[in-house]
Amino acid sequence: MSVEKLQFQAETKRLLDLVVNSIYTNKEIFLRELISNASDALDKLRIEALTNADLAGDTESEIFIVPDAATKTITISDNGIGMSRDEVINNIGTIAKSGTKDFLDKIREAGNAAAQELIGQFGVGFYSAFIVADKVELLTRRAGTDSAVKWTSDGAGEYELEDCAKDSAGTTIILHLKPEFCGDDEYDFTDVYEIERLVKKYSDFVRYPIKMSFEVKDKPDDEPTIEIRTVNSMKPLWTRSKSELKREDYDEFFKQQLHEWEAPIEIFHVKAEGTVEYTALLCIPKHAAQNLYYSDYEAGLQLYSRHVFIMDKCKDFLPDWLRFMKGLVDSPDLPLNISREVLQQSREVKVIGKALEKNILKQLGKLLKDERDKYEEFWREFGKSIKLGVYNSVFDAKAKDALKDLLLFQTSKEGKLATLAEYVERMPEFQKKIYVAVGKDKAAIEQLPQMELLRERGLEVICLTDPVDEFALEALHSYADKEFQSITRENFELDDAESQKVKAEVEEIAKTREDLLKDVKEAIGEAVHEVRLTSRLKSGAVCLVTGANSPSLSMEKTFAAMNNPYFKATQILELNPNHAVFKKLEGLHAQGKDTPAFKDLCTTLYALALLIEGVMPNNPADLANKITDLLTK
């Protein structure tokens, strides 16, 4: 048979260089591309056979892979449509002429919806073979014909064509592997188990059986026999009707697909058609990853295009507050780059992302309403994500409105978590604001001196025990037209008549103690912005509050931990004029504002107020000495 040598188009030469060196960053992708092409060829034969009975055969459609360590080759075969000599020249020798794309265009013009399932619309998948091979042979025979052609190239600029014999229609591709892909280094594509792994990773859900031959021994000393196995599962669970699936099916799928040890808290199976077609199968895992809120955590969903795996951690669909979600999206409509390794930003991506976010929000709201125990289980693991979502939605009013009703908090009443709506419903009529307090835990908040008055009045306080809590409520500002009010802010006051009466009495006392308060401030120094009397304390002697518009002490600590020392709380020291310590302070002040005893009591009261707030004084040893002196006098 005569061999004809032909030159690649100039564009093809450039593309081959790009494919090998730039376009495909992942070496193992070549197998996904070649299997996808084989699947396309089987689809084409099936579709053409609908109108051409001569093409309908009685053999099973299949893809066969044979890695061979002896010859350092890997062979991928299919019994699909095959190609004629002219088609080989047009589709392989000429770039930008994808056989699948041309075929798809023709079918679309004819209105055949079945062609939508073809996956190889990119036109360069075949050339990925040269990533791993220094020589590629292609033998192909067009269905309905008796003639076959052999194509051979080393990818250096030309290829050879010759007529050949082939027993059946379809295409066989033989890759002569480069030495580095034969087991000497990182890769071994002659290993049957490595190829099986790659099939399961990228092509497990291709609709046709992908078969391989394995050596099997019943006993170690027996001669091996050859066994043919189908190595892909073919039928994606997410393509099956929800009515035929049980919860156990989903649980098992997530355990296998996502390597989850336990069944997820909740699952989401979404199918959509219209301007953008997609299927999503998502879950809320049973437990949060230990590094979920750290920068090294890789969030994202698995991405498939027509059941072919594209990437593992696609971050483009869900907002960051949903980083805990796991699962996959499969769509034929998403714009991928030429190597199918990168999802490009587009309207379709935004449409799918918004629809998924809306669906998840709806389901979480339903859980909160109908299955409170399950929602609280979710909240214990992932509640911080919801709060971060609120905090980050400063400029997204819709997201903020959707998330605020999902918040849960401990409160000073009972031992149950409460929504903001439940708190507001329990508010007495005279209470105009939602009271909150910050502390390391509920017990610490209960010990705040400001809490005594609220307990006496029977008022409920929301406990903010996570650093993000305060930031989230600052972003919300209010709920149900009621502002949030920290009981440790300077502008806190109760609205009932009795509290207003006590406040007026304290203000009268303060008018006669201006010199004392000024001198206490001078003794403490610049650490405090102001010293004043308060009506918010009962048995407590002193407390520390912050300015209405300044960061809180908790926020200051958070910013300091982030190496940002510029956010400082405006500290105000408040004294209880009805406490015995205040009487002692008045007595020492009468003896002179510059006496050591007066100054020591002032700085000690300030240090105690810091400790109440969970803040360590600058000089703990000095505080200990002063308290020891007081105890011995």
C-alpha positions as semicolon CSV with decimal commas, in nm:
position;residue;x (nm);y (nm);z (nm)
1;M;0,000;0,000;0,000
2;S;0,130;0,344;-0,087
3;V;0,199;0,587;0,193
4;E;0,102;0,950;0,140
5;K;0,282;1,219;0,338
6;L;0,083;1,533;0,413
7;Q;0,163;1,854;0,598
8;F;-0,043;1,982;0,889
9;Q;-0,193;2,324;0,838
10;A;0,024;2,600;0,981
11;E;-0,244;2,664;1,244
12;T;-0,237;2,296;1,335
13;K;0,139;2,301;1,393
14;R;0,102;2,592;1,630
15;L;-0,183;2,424;1,811
16;L;0,011;2,101;1,858
17;D;0,285;2,297;2,030
18;L;0,028;2,474;2,248
19;V;-0,144;2,146;2,338
20;V;0,177;1,980;2,450
21;N;0,324;2,279;2,631
22;S;0,044;2,515;2,736
23;I;-0,322;2,426;2,690
24;Y;-0,339;2,109;2,900
25;T;-0,177;2,153;3,240
26;N;-0,277;1,808;3,365
27;K;-0,095;1,524;3,189
28;E;-0,356;1,258;3,263
29;I;-0,632;1,456;3,086
30;F;-0,543;1,292;2,753
31;L;-0,740;0,979;2,846
32;R;-1,055;1,177;2,927
33;E;-1,034;1,352;2,590
34;L;-0,983;1,037;2,386
35;I;-1,260;0,851;2,569
36;S;-1,489;1,149;2,511
37;N;-1,412;1,137;2,140
38;A;-1,484;0,764;2,133
39;S;-1,815;0,824;2,312
40;D;-1,899;1,089;2,051
41;A;-1,830;0,842;1,771
42;L;-2,068;0,591;1,928
43;D;-2,334;0,863;1,965
44;K;-2,293;0,960;1,601
45;L;-2,341;0,602;1,484
46;R;-2,650;0,562;1,703
47;I;-2,806;0,882;1,568
48;E;-2,724;0,817;1,202
49;A;-2,860;0,462;1,235
50;L;-3,202;0,608;1,316
51;T;-3,234;0,717;0,952
52;N;-3,001;0,463;0,788
53;A;-3,095;0,104;0,869
54;D;-2,776;-0,027;0,704
55;L;-2,571;0,120;0,987
56;A;-2,763;-0,060;1,263
57;G;-2,553;-0,348;1,390
58;D;-2,601;-0,628;1,639
59;T;-2,283;-0,570;1,840
60;E;-2,271;-0,389;2,172
61;S;-2,143;-0,035;2,158
62;E;-1,825;-0,018;2,363
63;I;-1,490;0,147;2,422
64;F;-1,189;-0,076;2,481
65;I;-0,858;0,025;2,641
66;V;-0,540;-0,184;2,633
67;P;-0,229;-0,061;2,815
68;D;0,079;-0,264;2,720
69;A;0,399;-0,237;2,923
70;A;0,592;-0,460;2,681
71;T;0,540;-0,233;2,380
72;K;0,505;0,086;2,590
73;T;0,174;0,168;2,425
74;I;-0,183;0,234;2,519
75;T;-0,463;0,158;2,271
76;I;-0,812;0,311;2,280
77;S;-1,071;0,156;2,046
78;D;-1,438;0,214;1,974
79;N;-1,689;0,057;1,733
80;G;-1,855;0,388;1,651
81;I;-1,907;0,580;1,330
82;G;-1,542;0,583;1,220
83;M;-1,401;0,815;0,953
84;S;-1,338;0,810;0,582
85;R;-1,006;0,918;0,432
86;D;-1,139;1,267;0,358
87;E;-1,282;1,299;0,708
88;V;-0,946;1,209;0,858
89;I;-0,778;1,482;0,656
90;N;-1,048;1,738;0,740
91;N;-1,094;1,655;1,107
92;I;-0,740;1,567;1,215
93;G;-0,512;1,730;0,960
94;T;-0,698;2,061;0,979
95;I;-0,747;2,251;1,302
96;A;-1,064;2,444;1,382
97;K;-1,259;2,175;1,196
98;S;-1,390;1,959;1,476
99;G;-1,573;1,657;1,339
100;T;-1,803;1,656;1,637
101;K;-1,875;2,026;1,609
102;D;-1,955;2,002;1,236
103;F;-2,175;1,702;1,303
104;L;-2,349;1,882;1,589
105;D;-2,413;2,187;1,373
106;K;-2,575;1,974;1,104
107;I;-2,795;1,787;1,350
108;R;-2,903;2,109;1,518
109;E;-3,005;2,249;1,182
110;A;-3,216;1,939;1,137
111;G;-3,368;1,988;1,482
112;N;-3,251;1,659;1,636
113;A;-3,237;1,707;2,012
114;A;-3,040;1,386;2,062
115;A;-2,727;1,557;1,934
116;Q;-2,726;1,777;2,245
117;E;-2,569;1,486;2,430
118;L;-2,245;1,494;2,232
119;I;-1,960;1,610;2,450
120;G;-1,660;1,672;2,225
121;Q;-1,733;2,019;2,093
122;F;-1,385;2,160;2,138
123;G;-1,194;2,028;1,836
124;V;-0,857;1,980;2,006
125;G;-0,916;1,677;2,229
126;F;-0,744;1,437;1,990
127;Y;-0,422;1,638;1,998
128;S;-0,393;1,584;2,374
129;A;-0,254;1,241;2,278
130;F;0,077;1,414;2,199
131;I;0,113;1,520;2,563
132;V;0,210;1,163;2,650
133;A;0,300;1,007;2,313
134;D;0,589;1,071;2,078
135;K;0,404;0,883;1,804
136;V;0,033;0,832;1,742
137;E;-0,130;0,581;1,506
138;L;-0,498;0,600;1,415
139;L;-0,680;0,324;1,226
140;T;-1,036;0,401;1,126
141;R;-1,313;0,265;0,907
142;R;-1,631;0,455;0,829
143;A;-1,952;0,266;0,916
144;G;-2,123;0,139;0,599
145;T;-1,797;0,112;0,403
146;D;-1,532;-0,156;0,354
147;S;-1,227;0,068;0,327
148;A;-1,008;0,176;0,617
149;V;-0,726;0,425;0,654
150;K;-0,426;0,451;0,881
151;W;-0,302;0,791;1,006
152;T;0,042;0,821;1,167
153;S;0,229;1,121;1,306
154;D;0,492;1,223;1,557
155;G;0,329;1,567;1,587
156;A;0,631;1,738;1,435
157;G;0,457;1,896;1,137
158;E;0,347;1,620;0,901
159;Y;0,149;1,300;0,903
160;E;0,125;0,987;0,690
161;L;-0,189;0,835;0,539
162;E;-0,224;0,488;0,393
163;D;-0,499;0,242;0,319
164;C;-0,519;-0,050;0,558
165;A;-0,732;-0,347;0,656
166;K;-0,973;-0,323;0,952
167;D;-1,223;-0,594;1,042
168;S;-1,501;-0,364;1,163
169;A;-1,615;-0,004;1,163
170;G;-1,484;0,232;1,426
171;T;-1,157;0,386;1,533
172;T;-0,846;0,255;1,706
173;I;-0,582;0,493;1,842
174;I;-0,239;0,361;1,945
175;L;-0,025;0,589;2,159
176;H;0,347;0,514;2,165
177;L;0,425;0,658;2,504
178;K;0,716;0,882;2,587
179;P;0,960;0,720;2,833
180;E;0,854;0,939;3,123
181;F;0,501;0,799;3,104
182;C;0,600;0,433;3,124
183;G;0,661;0,405;3,497
184;D;1,012;0,542;3,530
185;D;0,897;0,867;3,694
186;E;0,566;0,999;3,828
187;Y;0,336;0,843;3,569
188;D;0,283;0,492;3,441
189;F;0,015;0,479;3,174
190;T;0,104;0,120;3,090
191;D;-0,033;0,007;3,427
192;V;-0,383;-0,135;3,390
193;Y;-0,483;-0,029;3,744
194;E;-0,364;0,328;3,689
195;I;-0,573;0,348;3,372
196;E;-0,870;0,205;3,558
197;R;-0,827;0,478;3,822
198;L;-0,826;0,750;3,557
199;V;-1,136;0,607;3,390
200;K;-1,322;0,609;3,721
201;K;-1,204;0,963;3,798
202;Y;-1,287;1,130;3,466
203;S;-1,512;0,904;3,260
204;D;-1,700;0,688;3,507
205;F;-2,036;0,817;3,385
206;V;-1,981;0,795;3,009
207;R;-2,293;0,621;2,880
208;Y;-2,110;0,337;2,702
209;P;-1,917;0,053;2,866
210;I;-1,543;0,113;2,890
211;K;-1,376;-0,227;2,898
212;M;-1,029;-0,346;2,988
213;S;-0,855;-0,682;3,012
214;F;-0,707;-0,795;3,343
215;E;-0,482;-1,086;3,430
216;V;-0,645;-1,306;3,695
217;K;-0,487;-1,581;3,906
218;D;-0,691;-1,811;4,128
219;K;-0,374;-1,907;4,314
220;P;-0,031;-1,738;4,324
221;D;0,137;-2,018;4,127
222;D;-0,137;-2,052;3,863
223;E;-0,096;-1,934;3,506
224;P;-0,289;-1,610;3,464
225;T;-0,610;-1,601;3,266
226;I;-0,744;-1,294;3,090
227;E;-1,069;-1,145;3,217
228;I;-1,261;-0,864;3,047
229;R;-1,421;-0,612;3,283
230;T;-1,632;-0,302;3,244
231;V;-1,458;-0,038;3,454
232;N;-1,708;0,250;3,442
233;S;-2,048;0,267;3,610
234;M;-2,211;0,442;3,308
235;K;-2,533;0,557;3,477
236;P;-2,488;0,872;3,689
237;L;-2,715;0,869;3,991
238;W;-2,797;1,235;3,938
239;T;-2,956;1,162;3,599
240;R;-3,207;0,923;3,750
241;S;-3,553;1,039;3,850
242;K;-3,585;1,149;4,212
243;S;-3,897;0,933;4,243
244;E;-3,695;0,616;4,189
245;L;-3,423;0,705;4,439
246;K;-3,424;0,643;4,813
247;R;-3,238;0,838;5,078
248;E;-3,005;0,540;5,114
249;D;-2,906;0,574;4,747
250;Y;-2,803;0,935;4,799
251;D;-2,619;0,857;5,123
252;E;-2,418;0,582;4,960
253;F;-2,339;0,802;4,659
254;F;-2,199;1,084;4,873
255;K;-1,994;0,839;5,077
256;Q;-1,835;0,699;4,763
257;Q;-1,819;1,011;4,546
258;L;-1,714;1,262;4,813
259;H;-1,546;1,023;5,056
260;E;-1,782;1,118;5,339
261;W;-1,774;0,879;5,634
262;E;-2,125;0,956;5,751
263;A;-2,454;1,023;5,577
264;P;-2,504;1,397;5,512
265;I;-2,741;1,613;5,713
266;E;-2,938;1,715;5,404
267;I;-2,930;1,651;5,029
268;F;-3,033;1,865;4,731
269;H;-3,116;1,708;4,394
270;V;-3,197;1,980;4,141
271;K;-3,276;1,945;3,771
272;A;-3,337;2,250;3,556
273;E;-3,420;2,301;3,191
274;G;-3,475;2,618;2,994
275;T;-3,222;2,883;2,899
276;V;-2,960;2,693;3,099
277;E;-2,981;2,318;3,147
278;Y;-2,812;2,159;3,447
279;T;-2,840;1,896;3,716
280;A;-2,698;1,949;4,064
281;L;-2,656;1,695;4,340
282;L;-2,544;1,868;4,660
283;C;-2,527;1,787;5,030
284;I;-2,462;1,940;5,368
285;P;-2,198;1,712;5,525
286;K;-2,246;1,566;5,869
287;H;-1,946;1,750;6,010
288;A;-1,753;2,065;5,924
289;A;-1,397;2,026;5,800
290;Q;-1,143;2,127;6,064
291;N;-0,995;2,393;5,835
292;L;-1,330;2,512;5,693
293;Y;-1,268;2,875;5,791
294;Y;-0,899;2,886;5,706
295;S;-0,737;3,007;5,385
296;D;-0,602;2,661;5,299
297;Y;-0,953;2,513;5,274
298;E;-1,047;2,435;4,915
299;A;-1,416;2,499;4,865
300;G;-1,608;2,423;4,549
301;L;-1,825;2,174;4,365
302;Q;-1,727;1,901;4,123
303;L;-1,799;2,003;3,765
304;Y;-1,918;1,768;3,491
305;S;-2,006;1,841;3,131
306;R;-2,241;1,581;2,986
307;H;-2,137;1,334;3,258
308;V;-1,765;1,382;3,188
309;F;-1,560;1,502;3,484
310;I;-1,404;1,845;3,425
311;M;-1,269;1,969;3,759
312;D;-1,286;1,889;4,128
313;K;-1,309;2,222;4,312
314;C;-1,507;2,471;4,106
315;K;-1,559;2,784;4,319
316;D;-1,769;2,980;4,072
317;F;-2,118;2,855;4,155
318;L;-2,175;2,923;4,525
319;P;-2,095;3,228;4,743
320;D;-1,829;3,194;5,010
321;W;-2,081;3,156;5,292
322;L;-2,183;2,824;5,131
323;R;-1,825;2,693;5,126
324;F;-1,936;2,396;5,338
325;M;-2,158;2,259;5,060
326;K;-2,034;1,955;4,872
327;G;-2,155;1,792;4,553
328;L;-2,151;1,838;4,179
329;V;-2,300;2,028;3,887
330;D;-2,344;1,866;3,546
331;S;-2,436;2,091;3,255
332;P;-2,398;2,083;2,876
333;D;-2,424;2,462;2,855
334;L;-2,127;2,590;3,052
335;P;-1,849;2,774;2,868
336;L;-1,519;2,593;2,925
337;N;-1,182;2,700;2,796
338;I;-1,027;2,517;2,502
339;S;-0,875;2,245;2,721
340;R;-1,193;2,205;2,928
341;E;-0,986;2,257;3,242
342;V;-1,117;2,603;3,335
343;L;-1,475;2,726;3,370
344;Q;-1,512;3,071;3,222
345;Q;-1,723;3,338;3,392
346;S;-2,050;3,382;3,208
347;R;-2,420;3,451;3,241
348;E;-2,486;3,074;3,258
349;V;-2,260;3,035;3,559
350;K;-2,438;3,319;3,740
351;V;-2,782;3,180;3,654
352;I;-2,695;2,837;3,793
353;G;-2,525;2,985;4,101
354;K;-2,819;3,208;4,191
355;A;-3,066;2,924;4,142
356;L;-2,863;2,690;4,363
357;E;-2,824;2,953;4,636
358;K;-3,198;3,022;4,630
359;N;-3,276;2,651;4,652
360;I;-3,039;2,600;4,947
361;L;-3,182;2,901;5,133
362;K;-3,535;2,772;5,081
363;Q;-3,444;2,426;5,209
364;L;-3,265;2,564;5,515
365;G;-3,569;2,775;5,598
366;K;-3,788;2,467;5,566
367;L;-3,555;2,271;5,795
368;L;-3,567;2,547;6,055
369;K;-3,945;2,551;6,046
370;D;-4,027;2,181;6,016
371;E;-3,725;1,993;6,154
372;R;-3,578;2,212;6,425
373;D;-3,357;1,940;6,574
374;K;-3,197;1,871;6,236
375;Y;-3,151;2,244;6,172
376;E;-2,982;2,289;6,509
377;E;-2,754;1,997;6,422
378;F;-2,666;2,187;6,104
379;W;-2,623;2,510;6,300
380;R;-2,376;2,357;6,544
381;E;-2,152;2,260;6,253
382;F;-2,206;2,541;6,004
383;G;-2,379;2,831;6,182
384;K;-2,062;3,038;6,159
385;S;-2,094;3,026;5,779
386;I;-2,441;3,182;5,795
387;K;-2,312;3,457;6,023
388;L;-2,019;3,524;5,791
389;G;-2,269;3,542;5,507
390;V;-2,462;3,813;5,693
391;Y;-2,144;4,004;5,769
392;N;-2,025;3,989;5,407
393;S;-2,364;4,090;5,267
394;V;-2,328;4,457;5,362
395;F;-2,387;4,555;5,001
396;D;-2,628;4,271;4,917
397;A;-2,966;4,350;5,071
398;K;-3,133;4,040;4,925
399;A;-2,875;3,804;5,073
400;K;-2,896;3,981;5,409
401;D;-3,276;3,952;5,421
402;A;-3,260;3,584;5,330
403;L;-2,996;3,497;5,588
404;K;-3,111;3,695;5,892
405;D;-3,403;3,462;5,962
406;L;-3,167;3,162;5,966
407;L;-2,961;3,298;6,258
408;L;-2,971;3,121;6,594
409;F;-2,834;3,250;6,925
410;Q;-2,811;3,149;7,285
411;T;-2,997;3,389;7,512
412;S;-3,010;3,459;7,883
413;K;-3,343;3,275;7,901
414;E;-3,378;2,898;7,903
415;G;-3,120;2,670;7,748
416;K;-3,254;2,677;7,394
417;L;-3,127;2,847;7,085
418;A;-3,354;3,122;6,955
419;T;-3,409;3,293;6,622
420;L;-3,428;3,671;6,611
421;A;-3,799;3,639;6,534
422;E;-3,853;3,429;6,848
423;Y;-3,662;3,682;7,058
424;V;-3,868;3,975;6,925
425;E;-4,191;3,788;6,987
426;R;-4,098;3,751;7,356
427;M;-4,003;4,118;7,407
428;P;-4,218;4,313;7,657
429;E;-4,413;4,602;7,511
430;F;-4,194;4,873;7,667
431;Q;-3,871;4,726;7,523
432;K;-3,780;4,911;7,204
433;K;-3,444;4,752;7,121
434;I;-3,290;4,405;7,100
435;Y;-3,042;4,365;7,385
436;V;-2,712;4,186;7,319
437;A;-2,397;4,118;7,519
438;V;-2,052;3,991;7,418
439;G;-1,853;3,733;7,612
440;K;-1,645;3,419;7,574
441;D;-1,949;3,209;7,669
442;K;-2,295;3,237;7,820
443;A;-2,165;3,190;8,175
444;A;-1,924;3,484;8,136
445;I;-2,202;3,706;8,005
446;E;-2,424;3,611;8,299
447;Q;-2,150;3,738;8,533
448;L;-2,135;4,084;8,375
449;P;-2,243;4,343;8,635
450;Q;-2,479;4,499;8,380
451;M;-2,678;4,174;8,363
452;E;-2,806;4,202;8,720
453;L;-3,044;4,486;8,640
454;L;-3,176;4,308;8,328
455;R;-3,242;3,988;8,523
456;E;-3,428;4,189;8,785
457;R;-3,648;4,338;8,511
458;G;-3,701;3,995;8,349
459;L;-3,539;4,108;8,024
460;E;-3,378;3,869;7,777
461;V;-3,031;3,926;7,634
462;I;-2,883;3,764;7,322
463;C;-2,542;3,614;7,400
464;L;-2,274;3,686;7,139
465;T;-2,006;3,426;7,210
466;D;-1,841;3,393;6,868
467;P;-1,623;3,685;6,747
468;V;-1,820;3,695;6,421
469;D;-2,153;3,740;6,605
470;E;-2,096;4,104;6,682
471;F;-1,978;4,180;6,328
472;A;-2,284;4,007;6,181
473;L;-2,529;4,208;6,393
474;E;-2,339;4,529;6,317
475;A;-2,398;4,451;5,949
476;L;-2,768;4,384;6,012
477;H;-2,806;4,692;6,234
478;S;-3,168;4,604;6,313
479;Y;-3,429;4,330;6,290
480;A;-3,804;4,383;6,254
481;D;-3,743;4,759;6,282
482;K;-3,575;4,712;6,621
483;E;-3,212;4,815;6,655
484;F;-2,956;4,595;6,828
485;Q;-2,831;4,747;7,152
486;S;-2,524;4,621;7,337
487;I;-2,565;4,639;7,714
488;T;-2,195;4,735;7,735
489;R;-2,225;5,042;7,512
490;E;-2,241;5,390;7,664
491;N;-2,582;5,462;7,509
492;F;-2,757;5,164;7,670
493;E;-3,055;5,244;7,890
494;L;-3,380;5,075;7,982
495;D;-3,699;5,230;7,856
496;D;-3,932;5,163;8,149
497;A;-4,041;5,438;8,388
498;E;-3,857;5,302;8,692
499;S;-3,524;5,293;8,506
500;Q;-3,572;5,649;8,383
501;K;-3,636;5,760;8,740
502;V;-3,313;5,598;8,868
503;K;-3,121;5,751;8,576
504;A;-3,243;6,099;8,669
505;E;-3,135;6,049;9,032
506;V;-2,785;5,940;8,927
507;E;-2,752;6,242;8,695
508;E;-2,828;6,470;8,988
509;I;-2,558;6,301;9,199
510;A;-2,310;6,332;8,911
511;K;-2,355;6,710;8,900
512;T;-2,207;6,732;9,251
513;R;-1,921;6,489;9,181
514;E;-1,768;6,643;8,869
515;D;-1,433;6,713;9,036
516;L;-1,411;6,358;9,169
517;L;-1,484;6,205;8,829
518;K;-1,233;6,433;8,658
519;D;-0,963;6,337;8,907
520;V;-1,035;5,963;8,872
521;K;-0,992;6,004;8,496
522;E;-0,662;6,188;8,554
523;A;-0,536;5,913;8,787
524;I;-0,610;5,640;8,530
525;G;-0,474;5,836;8,236
526;E;-0,535;5,811;7,863
527;A;-0,655;5,449;7,882
528;V;-1,009;5,572;7,942
529;H;-1,192;5,840;7,749
530;E;-1,428;5,931;8,034
531;V;-1,523;5,839;8,390
532;R;-1,887;5,880;8,491
533;L;-2,159;5,756;8,722
534;T;-2,404;5,493;8,603
535;S;-2,758;5,378;8,673
536;R;-2,707;5,038;8,504
537;L;-2,539;4,868;8,804
538;K;-2,706;4,711;9,108
539;S;-2,458;4,537;9,339
540;G;-2,158;4,582;9,109
541;A;-1,910;4,859;9,190
542;V;-1,770;4,929;8,846
543;C;-1,802;4,843;8,481
544;L;-1,636;4,932;8,154
545;V;-1,840;5,040;7,853
546;T;-1,744;5,156;7,506
547;G;-1,842;5,452;7,294
548;A;-2,161;5,425;7,092
549;N;-1,976;5,455;6,762
550;S;-1,641;5,298;6,848
551;P;-1,530;4,936;6,816
552;S;-1,616;4,724;7,117
553;L;-1,348;4,569;7,336
554;S;-1,422;4,236;7,170
555;M;-1,375;4,387;6,825
556;E;-1,049;4,548;6,939
557;K;-0,919;4,205;7,044
558;T;-1,026;4,053;6,713
559;F;-0,851;4,322;6,511
560;A;-0,540;4,292;6,729
561;A;-0,530;3,917;6,658
562;M;-0,535;4,009;6,287
563;N;-0,229;4,235;6,341
564;N;-0,439;4,547;6,302
565;P;-0,378;4,757;6,615
566;Y;-0,545;5,073;6,484
567;F;-0,903;4,981;6,574
568;K;-0,923;5,087;6,936
569;A;-1,227;5,087;7,162
570;T;-1,326;5,414;7,325
571;Q;-1,330;5,304;7,691
572;I;-1,558;5,465;7,948
573;L;-1,534;5,370;8,314
574;E;-1,867;5,374;8,498
575;L;-1,896;5,383;8,876
576;N;-2,193;5,282;9,091
577;P;-2,266;5,579;9,323
578;N;-2,460;5,353;9,561
579;H;-2,172;5,109;9,623
580;A;-1,951;5,112;9,932
581;V;-1,638;5,133;9,714
582;F;-1,759;5,464;9,574
583;K;-1,801;5,594;9,928
584;K;-1,441;5,483;9,997
585;L;-1,329;5,659;9,679
586;E;-1,499;5,980;9,793
587;G;-1,323;5,960;10,129
588;L;-0,979;5,913;9,976
589;H;-1,041;6,193;9,730
590;A;-1,123;6,425;10,019
591;Q;-0,772;6,353;10,155
592;G;-0,618;6,466;9,826
593;K;-0,627;6,363;9,465
594;D;-0,250;6,312;9,457
595;T;-0,232;6,069;9,748
596;P;-0,104;5,719;9,661
597;A;-0,412;5,559;9,820
598;F;-0,652;5,750;9,594
599;K;-0,449;5,682;9,279
600;D;-0,409;5,313;9,366
601;L;-0,783;5,269;9,416
602;C;-0,859;5,442;9,085
603;T;-0,619;5,225;8,882
604;T;-0,730;4,912;9,068
605;L;-1,096;4,978;8,985
606;Y;-1,001;5,023;8,619
607;A;-0,803;4,698;8,619
608;L;-1,097;4,513;8,778
609;A;-1,330;4,652;8,514
610;L;-1,096;4,518;8,244
611;L;-1,093;4,174;8,405
612;I;-1,473;4,169;8,413
613;E;-1,466;4,225;8,035
614;G;-1,216;3,942;7,991
615;V;-0,925;4,177;7,915
616;M;-0,590;4,129;8,091
617;P;-0,451;4,454;8,243
618;N;-0,119;4,576;8,107
619;N;0,057;4,503;8,437
620;P;-0,106;4,206;8,617
621;A;0,176;4,188;8,877
622;D;0,116;4,548;8,980
623;L;-0,255;4,479;9,016
624;A;-0,181;4,174;9,234
625;N;0,044;4,380;9,462
626;K;-0,218;4,652;9,501
627;I;-0,491;4,403;9,588
628;T;-0,257;4,237;9,840
629;D;-0,193;4,574;10,003
630;L;-0,565;4,643;10,021
631;L;-0,628;4,305;10,183
632;T;-0,367;4,365;10,453
633;K;-0,481;4,716;10,546
